[in-house]
Every structure is written in structure tokens, then in C-alpha cells.
């Protein structure tokens, strides 16, 4: 199975795109991807506008149940 994955990734992708410097470093550690062209792009969010808030307040603001698990798809 590993050899199949290796052949697939080796032959089908020329560039790997990551959204963080940490992820780029982790990908470079991979045996399969270490020789690939790995680039980092910035996420398309303006963090001056979009800021994390705690789960309780987010659920209250969105009228979501406070004590149930929520799955998005």
C-alpha cells in the first residue's frame, strides 16, 4: 500500500501548497513530498475582521444548542 501511495504522489503532483509555515516544514519532512516544490500561501481571511470567539458565545450568537455536538458538512 505504501509503495502504491508513493508512486501515485510521486508521479501525479508537481507542487504542494500549504497554508502555514509550520505545515510547509512538516511536509518537507515527508519522504514522499520532500523533493516536491512546496509553497506557502496566506489564508484568504482578514484577521483584523475575523477573530476567534469562545464556543459558548458563538453558539449563543448563532442560536445553536449549547450542550450538543454539531457536525458541519
N, CA, C and O atoms as a Tinker XYZ file with bonds, in Angstrom:
   292  protein
     1  N      0.837000   -1.195000    0.000000    73     2
     2  CA     0.000000    0.000000    0.000000    64     1     3
     3  C      0.879000    1.254000    0.000000    63     2     4     5
     4  O      0.607000    2.210000   -0.726000    81     3
     5  N      1.934000    1.241000    0.821000    73     3     6
     6  CA     2.804000    2.411000    0.878000    64     5     7
     7  C      3.464000    2.665000   -0.474000    63     6     8     9
     8  O      3.589000    3.814000   -0.899000    81     7
     9  N      3.882000    1.607000   -1.143000    73     7    10
    10  CA     4.511000    1.757000   -2.461000    64     9    11
    11  C      3.534000    2.322000   -3.490000    63    10    12    13
    12  O      3.920000    3.119000   -4.345000    81    11
    13  N      2.283000    1.914000   -3.407000    73    11    14
    14  CA     1.267000    2.460000   -4.307000    64    13    15
    15  C      1.069000    3.954000   -4.056000    63    14    16    17
    16  O      0.999000    4.748000   -4.993000    81    15
    17  N      0.981000    4.317000   -2.800000    73    15    18
    18  CA     0.842000    5.743000   -2.458000    64    17    19
    19  C      2.049000    6.523000   -2.952000    63    18    20    21
    20  O      1.907000    7.601000   -3.530000    81    19
    21  N      3.215000    5.986000   -2.725000    73    19    22
    22  CA     4.440000    6.662000   -3.132000    64    21    23
    23  C      4.458000    6.899000   -4.642000    63    22    24    25
    24  O      4.761000    8.003000   -5.095000    81    23
    25  N      4.131000    5.859000   -5.424000    73    23    26
    26  CA     4.101000    6.012000   -6.885000    64    25    27
    27  C      3.058000    7.040000   -7.320000    63    26    28    29
    28  O      3.318000    7.870000   -8.191000    81    27
    29  N      1.890000    6.977000   -6.712000    73    27    30
    30  CA     0.818000    7.904000   -7.066000    64    29    31
    31  C      1.239000    9.350000   -6.812000    63    30    32    33
    32  O      1.150000   10.188000   -7.710000    81    31
    33  N      1.693000    9.644000   -5.603000    73    31    34
    34  CA     2.067000   11.013000   -5.240000    64    33    35
    35  C      3.295000   11.475000   -6.016000    63    34    36    37
    36  O      3.392000   12.640000   -6.402000    81    35
    37  N      4.213000   10.574000   -6.236000    73    35    38
    38  CA     5.449000   10.905000   -6.933000    64    37    39
    39  C      5.183000   11.317000   -8.384000    63    38    40    41
    40  O      5.836000   12.221000   -8.906000    81    39
    41  N      4.234000   10.660000   -9.023000    73    39    42
    42  CA     4.001000   10.876000  -10.450000    64    41    43
    43  C      2.876000   11.846000  -10.783000    63    42    44    45
    44  O      2.756000   12.257000  -11.937000    81    43
    45  N      2.064000   12.218000   -9.833000    73    43    46
    46  CA     0.873000   12.998000  -10.169000    64    45    47
    47  C      0.871000   14.445000   -9.685000    63    46    48    49
    48  O      0.002000   15.221000  -10.083000    81    47
    49  N      1.814000   14.820000   -8.847000    73    47    50
    50  CA     1.790000   16.179000   -8.323000    64    49    51
    51  C      3.161000   16.819000   -8.436000    63    50    52    53
    52  O      4.173000   16.222000   -8.069000    81    51
    53  N      3.181000   18.051000   -8.951000    73    51    54
    54  CA     4.440000   18.778000   -9.083000    64    53    55
    55  C      4.641000   19.797000   -7.971000    63    54    56    57
    56  O      5.769000   20.188000   -7.672000    81    55
    57  N      3.554000   20.217000   -7.370000    73    55    58
    58  CA     3.638000   21.280000   -6.366000    64    57    59
    59  C      2.703000   20.965000   -5.202000    63    58    60    61
    60  O      1.587000   20.485000   -5.401000    81    59
    61  N      3.165000   21.237000   -4.002000    73    59    62
    62  CA     2.356000   21.082000   -2.798000    64    61    63
    63  C      2.146000   22.484000   -2.224000    63    62    64    65
    64  O      3.103000   23.237000   -2.046000    81    63
    65  N      0.902000   22.825000   -1.941000    73    63    66
    66  CA     0.576000   24.152000   -1.414000    64    65    67
    67  C      0.124000   24.017000    0.034000    63    66    68    69
    68  O     -0.767000   23.226000    0.342000    81    67
    69  N      0.739000   24.786000    0.913000    73    67    70
    70  CA     0.424000   24.769000    2.347000    64    69    71
    71  C     -0.069000   26.146000    2.771000    63    70    72    73
    72  O      0.252000   27.152000    2.139000    81    71
    73  N     -0.849000   26.180000    3.840000    73    71    74
    74  CA    -1.373000   27.476000    4.302000    64    73    75
    75  C     -0.670000   27.994000    5.545000    63    74    76    77
    76  O     -1.097000   28.988000    6.133000    81    75
    77  N      0.408000   27.328000    5.949000    73    75    78
    78  CA     1.178000   27.846000    7.077000    64    77    79
    79  C      2.627000   27.397000    6.943000    63    78    80    81
    80  O      2.929000   26.404000    6.281000    81    79
    81  N      3.503000   28.139000    7.576000    73    79    82
    82  CA     4.927000   27.792000    7.563000    64    81    83
    83  C      5.155000   26.475000    8.311000    63    82    84    85
    84  O      5.992000   25.665000    7.909000    81    83
    85  N      4.408000   26.265000    9.399000    73    83    86
    86  CA     4.525000   25.021000   10.148000    64    85    87
    87  C      4.187000   23.818000    9.263000    63    86    88    89
    88  O      4.923000   22.832000    9.246000    81    87
    89  N      3.070000   23.900000    8.526000    73    87    90
    90  CA     2.662000   22.801000    7.659000    64    89    91
    91  C      3.688000   22.563000    6.555000    63    90    92    93
    92  O      3.970000   21.417000    6.207000    81    91
    93  N      4.237000   23.624000    6.013000    73    91    94
    94  CA     5.276000   23.504000    4.986000    64    93    95
    95  C      6.489000   22.736000    5.527000    63    94    96    97
    96  O      7.035000   21.869000    4.845000    81    95
    97  N      6.897000   23.056000    6.739000    73    95    98
    98  CA     8.033000   22.349000    7.354000    64    97    99
    99  C      7.710000   20.881000    7.585000    63    98   100   101
   100  O      8.564000   20.018000    7.383000    81    99
   101  N      6.493000   20.595000    8.003000    73    99   102
   102  CA     6.087000   19.207000    8.231000    64   101   103
   103  C      6.066000   18.412000    6.924000    63   102   104   105
   104  O      6.486000   17.255000    6.891000    81   103
   105  N      5.584000   19.023000    5.869000    73   103   106
   106  CA     5.532000   18.353000    4.564000    64   105   107
   107  C      6.946000   18.073000    4.066000    63   106   108   109
   108  O      7.203000   17.022000    3.478000    81   107
   109  N      7.852000   19.002000    4.297000    73   107   110
   110  CA     9.241000   18.800000    3.868000    64   109   111
   111  C      9.892000   17.611000    4.572000    63   110   112   113
   112  O     10.845000   17.035000    4.047000    81   111
   113  N      9.400000   17.239000    5.736000    73   111   114
   114  CA     9.930000   16.087000    6.468000    64   113   115
   115  C      9.484000   14.761000    5.848000    63   114   116   117
   116  O     10.104000   13.723000    6.081000    81   115
   117  N      8.420000   14.797000    5.069000    73   115   118
   118  CA     7.844000   13.587000    4.497000    64   117   119
   119  C      8.751000   13.004000    3.419000    63   118   120   121
   120  O      9.262000   13.729000    2.565000    81   119
   121  N      8.941000   11.717000    3.465000    73   119   122
   122  CA     9.763000   11.033000    2.467000    64   121   123
   123  C      9.181000   11.222000    1.063000    63   122   124   125
   124  O      9.923000   11.443000    0.106000    81   123
   125  N      7.867000   11.135000    0.944000    73   123   126
   126  CA     7.216000   11.230000   -0.363000    64   125   127
   127  C      7.277000   12.643000   -0.926000    63   126   128   129
   128  O      7.470000   12.810000   -2.130000    81   127
   129  N      7.121000   13.659000   -0.094000    73   127   130
   130  CA     6.995000   15.031000   -0.582000    64   129   131
   131  C      8.265000   15.866000   -0.488000    63   130   132   133
   132  O      8.303000   16.975000   -1.021000    81   131
   133  N      9.285000   15.378000    0.160000    73   131   134
   134  CA    10.442000   16.231000    0.443000    64   133   135
   135  C     11.135000   16.782000   -0.810000    63   134   136   137
   136  O     11.793000   17.819000   -0.730000    81   135
   137  N     11.005000   16.123000   -1.948000    73   135   138
   138  CA    11.633000   16.610000   -3.179000    64   137   139
   139  C     10.669000   17.426000   -4.046000    63   138   140   141
   140  O     11.049000   17.883000   -5.124000    81   139
   141  N      9.461000   17.609000   -3.599000    73   139   142
   142  CA     8.462000   18.367000   -4.351000    64   141   143
   143  C      8.659000   19.867000   -4.138000    63   142   144   145
   144  O      9.308000   20.303000   -3.187000    81   143
   145  N      8.087000   20.625000   -5.039000    73   143   146
   146  CA     8.060000   22.077000   -4.897000    64   145   147
   147  C      6.959000   22.398000   -3.881000    63   146   148   149
   148  O      5.777000   22.202000   -4.163000    81   147
   149  N      7.342000   22.883000   -2.721000    73   147   150
   150  CA     6.396000   23.160000   -1.637000    64   149   151
   151  C      6.335000   24.668000   -1.429000    63   150   152   153
   152  O      7.355000   25.313000   -1.186000    81   151
   153  N      5.136000   25.221000   -1.526000    73   151   154
   154  CA     4.967000   26.664000   -1.359000    64   153   155
   155  C      3.939000   26.947000   -0.272000    63   154   156   157
   156  O      3.063000   26.128000    0.006000    81   155
   157  N      4.064000   28.122000    0.337000    73   155   158
   158  CA     3.115000   28.558000    1.358000    64   157   159
   159  C      2.308000   29.720000    0.793000    63   158   160   161
   160  O      2.866000   30.666000    0.237000    81   159
   161  N      1.007000   29.637000    0.939000    73   159   162
   162  CA     0.156000   30.771000    0.585000    64   161   163
   163  C     -0.547000   31.227000    1.855000    63   162   164   165
   164  O     -0.795000   30.429000    2.759000    81   163
   165  N     -0.857000   32.486000    1.916000    73   163   166
   166  CA    -1.560000   33.018000    3.087000    64   165   167
   167  C     -3.041000   32.712000    2.978000    63   166   168   169
   168  O     -3.608000   32.784000    1.888000    81   167
   169  N     -3.678000   32.371000    4.092000    73   167   170
   170  CA    -5.120000   32.118000    4.042000    64   169   171
   171  C     -5.861000   33.392000    3.647000    63   170   172   173
   172  O     -5.425000   34.494000    3.981000    81   171
   173  N     -6.971000   33.248000    2.942000    73   171   174
   174  CA    -7.676000   34.430000    2.426000    64   173   175
   175  C     -8.579000   35.109000    3.447000    63   174   176   177
   176  O     -9.601000   35.685000    3.076000    81   175
   177  N     -8.223000   35.053000    4.711000    73   175   178
   178  CA    -9.033000   35.706000    5.742000    64   177   179
   179  C     -8.330000   36.946000    6.260000    63   178   180   181
   180  O     -7.114000   36.948000    6.455000    81   179
   181  N     -9.088000   37.981000    6.477000    73   179   182
   182  CA    -8.561000   39.188000    7.092000    64   181   183
   183  C     -8.742000   39.041000    8.601000    63   182   184   185
   184  O     -9.852000   39.168000    9.119000    81   183
   185  N     -7.638000   38.773000    9.298000    73   183   186
   186  CA    -7.729000   38.533000   10.734000    64   185   187
   187  C     -7.914000   39.819000   11.536000    63   186   188   189
   188  O     -8.020000   39.766000   12.762000    81   187
   189  N     -7.955000   40.955000   10.878000    73   187   190
   190  CA    -8.333000   42.194000   11.546000    64   189   191
   191  C     -9.857000   42.229000   11.736000    63   190   192   193
   192  O    -10.367000   42.874000   12.653000    81   191
   193  N    -10.570000   41.520000   10.849000    73   191   194
   194  CA   -12.037000   41.473000   10.910000    64   193   195
   195  C    -12.507000   40.186000   11.583000    63   194   196   197
   196  O    -13.348000   40.223000   12.481000    81   195
   197  N    -11.964000   39.053000   11.150000    73   195   198
   198  CA   -12.372000   37.741000   11.649000    64   197   199
   199  C    -11.486000   37.339000   12.818000    63   198   200   201
   200  O    -10.291000   37.089000   12.658000    81   199
   201  N    -12.098000   37.283000   13.994000    73   199   202
   202  CA   -11.351000   36.944000   15.201000    64   201   203
   203  C    -12.038000   35.782000   15.908000    63   202   204   205
   204  O    -13.266000   35.691000   15.901000    81   203
   205  N    -11.261000   34.901000   16.513000    73   203   206
   206  CA   -11.886000   33.782000   17.225000    64   205   207
   207  C    -12.643000   34.267000   18.459000    63   206   208   209
   208  O    -12.218000   35.195000   19.148000    81   207
   209  N    -13.765000   33.620000   18.715000    73   207   210
   210  CA   -14.507000   33.877000   19.950000    64   209   211
   211  C    -14.757000   32.521000   20.615000    63   210   212   213
   212  O    -14.678000   31.480000   19.962000    81   211
   213  N    -15.052000   32.540000   21.890000    73   211   214
   214  CA   -15.242000   31.275000   22.586000    64   213   215
   215  C    -16.520000   30.578000   22.115000    63   214   216   217
   216  O    -17.454000   31.220000   21.635000    81   215
   217  N    -16.538000   29.265000   22.260000    73   215   218
   218  CA   -17.617000   28.434000   21.745000    64   217   219
   219  C    -18.981000   28.817000   22.335000    63   218   220   221
   220  O    -19.975000   28.856000   21.610000    81   219
   221  N    -19.035000   29.093000   23.614000    73   219   222
   222  CA   -20.306000   29.426000   24.261000    64   221   223
   223  C    -20.937000   30.657000   23.618000    63   222   224   225
   224  O    -22.109000   30.626000   23.243000    81   223
   225  N    -20.175000   31.738000   23.486000    73   223   226
   226  CA   -20.714000   32.971000   22.892000    64   225   227
   227  C    -21.059000   32.794000   21.421000    63   226   228   229
   228  O    -22.041000   33.367000   20.947000    81   227
   229  N    -20.263000   32.004000   20.683000    73   227   230
   230  CA   -20.557000   31.758000   19.267000    64   229   231
   231  C    -21.894000   31.029000   19.127000    63   230   232   233
   232  O    -22.714000   31.383000   18.280000    81   231
   233  N    -22.107000   30.013000   19.962000    73   231   234
   234  CA   -23.353000   29.259000   19.883000    64   233   235
   235  C    -24.555000   30.125000   20.266000    63   234   236   237
   236  O    -25.612000   30.036000   19.641000    81   235
   237  N    -24.392000   30.961000   21.291000    73   235   238
   238  CA   -25.490000   31.859000   21.683000    64   237   239
   239  C    -25.817000   32.827000   20.549000    63   238   240   241
   240  O    -26.985000   33.055000   20.233000    81   239
   241  N    -24.786000   33.388000   19.947000    73   239   242
   242  CA   -24.982000   34.369000   18.870000    64   241   243
   243  C    -25.674000   33.729000   17.662000    63   242   244   245
   244  O    -26.476000   34.380000   16.992000    81   243
   245  N    -25.368000   32.467000   17.382000    73   243   246
   246  CA   -25.937000   31.770000   16.226000    64   245   247
   247  C    -27.182000   30.953000   16.570000    63   246   248   249
   248  O    -27.705000   30.228000   15.725000    81   247
   249  N    -27.652000   31.071000   17.807000    73   247   250
   250  CA   -28.830000   30.324000   18.278000    64   249   251
   251  C    -28.662000   28.820000   18.085000    63   250   252   253
   252  O    -29.577000   28.144000   17.615000    81   251
   253  N    -27.505000   28.305000   18.445000    73   251   254
   254  CA   -27.220000   26.873000   18.362000    64   253   255
   255  C    -27.283000   26.268000   19.759000    63   254   256   257
   256  O    -27.014000   26.957000   20.743000    81   255
   257  N    -27.634000   24.991000   19.855000    73   255   258
   258  CA   -27.712000   24.366000   21.179000    64   257   259
   259  C    -26.356000   24.398000   21.883000    63   258   260   261
   260  O    -25.314000   24.178000   21.267000    81   259
   261  N    -26.392000   24.675000   23.176000    73   259   262
   262  CA   -25.159000   24.833000   23.932000    64   261   263
   263  C    -24.538000   23.514000   24.365000    63   262   264   265
   264  O    -23.333000   23.446000   24.605000    81   263
   265  N    -25.341000   22.476000   24.466000    73   263   266
   266  CA   -24.801000   21.239000   25.042000    64   265   267
   267  C    -24.792000   20.058000   24.070000    63   266   268   269
   268  O    -24.598000   18.921000   24.499000    81   267
   269  N    -24.997000   20.299000   22.774000    73   267   270
   270  CA   -24.997000   19.218000   21.808000    64   269   271
   271  C    -23.795000   19.344000   20.874000    63   270   272   273
   272  O    -23.271000   20.437000   20.657000    81   271
   273  N    -23.367000   18.203000   20.326000    73   271   274
   274  CA   -22.308000   18.224000   19.319000    64   273   275
   275  C    -22.903000   18.680000   17.998000    63   274   276   277
   276  O    -24.034000   18.328000   17.659000    81   275
   277  N    -22.140000   19.460000   17.260000    73   275   278
   278  CA   -22.591000   19.980000   15.973000    64   277   279
   279  C    -21.605000   19.532000   14.909000    63   278   280   281
   280  O    -20.395000   19.716000   15.043000    81   279
   281  N    -22.144000   18.939000   13.849000    73   279   282
   282  CA   -21.301000   18.489000   12.725000    64   281   283
   283  C    -21.688000   19.289000   11.502000    63   282   284   285
   284  O    -22.856000   19.329000   11.115000    81   283
   285  N    -20.700000   19.927000   10.895000    73   283   286
   286  CA   -20.950000   20.693000    9.661000    64   285   287
   287  C    -20.529000   19.847000    8.478000    63   286   288   289
   288  O    -19.527000   19.136000    8.543000    81   287
   289  N    -21.283000   19.919000    7.407000    73   287   290
   290  CA   -20.866000   19.209000    6.203000    64   289   291
   291  C    -21.051000   20.049000    4.982000    63   290   292
   292  O    -20.749000   19.603000    3.875000    81   291
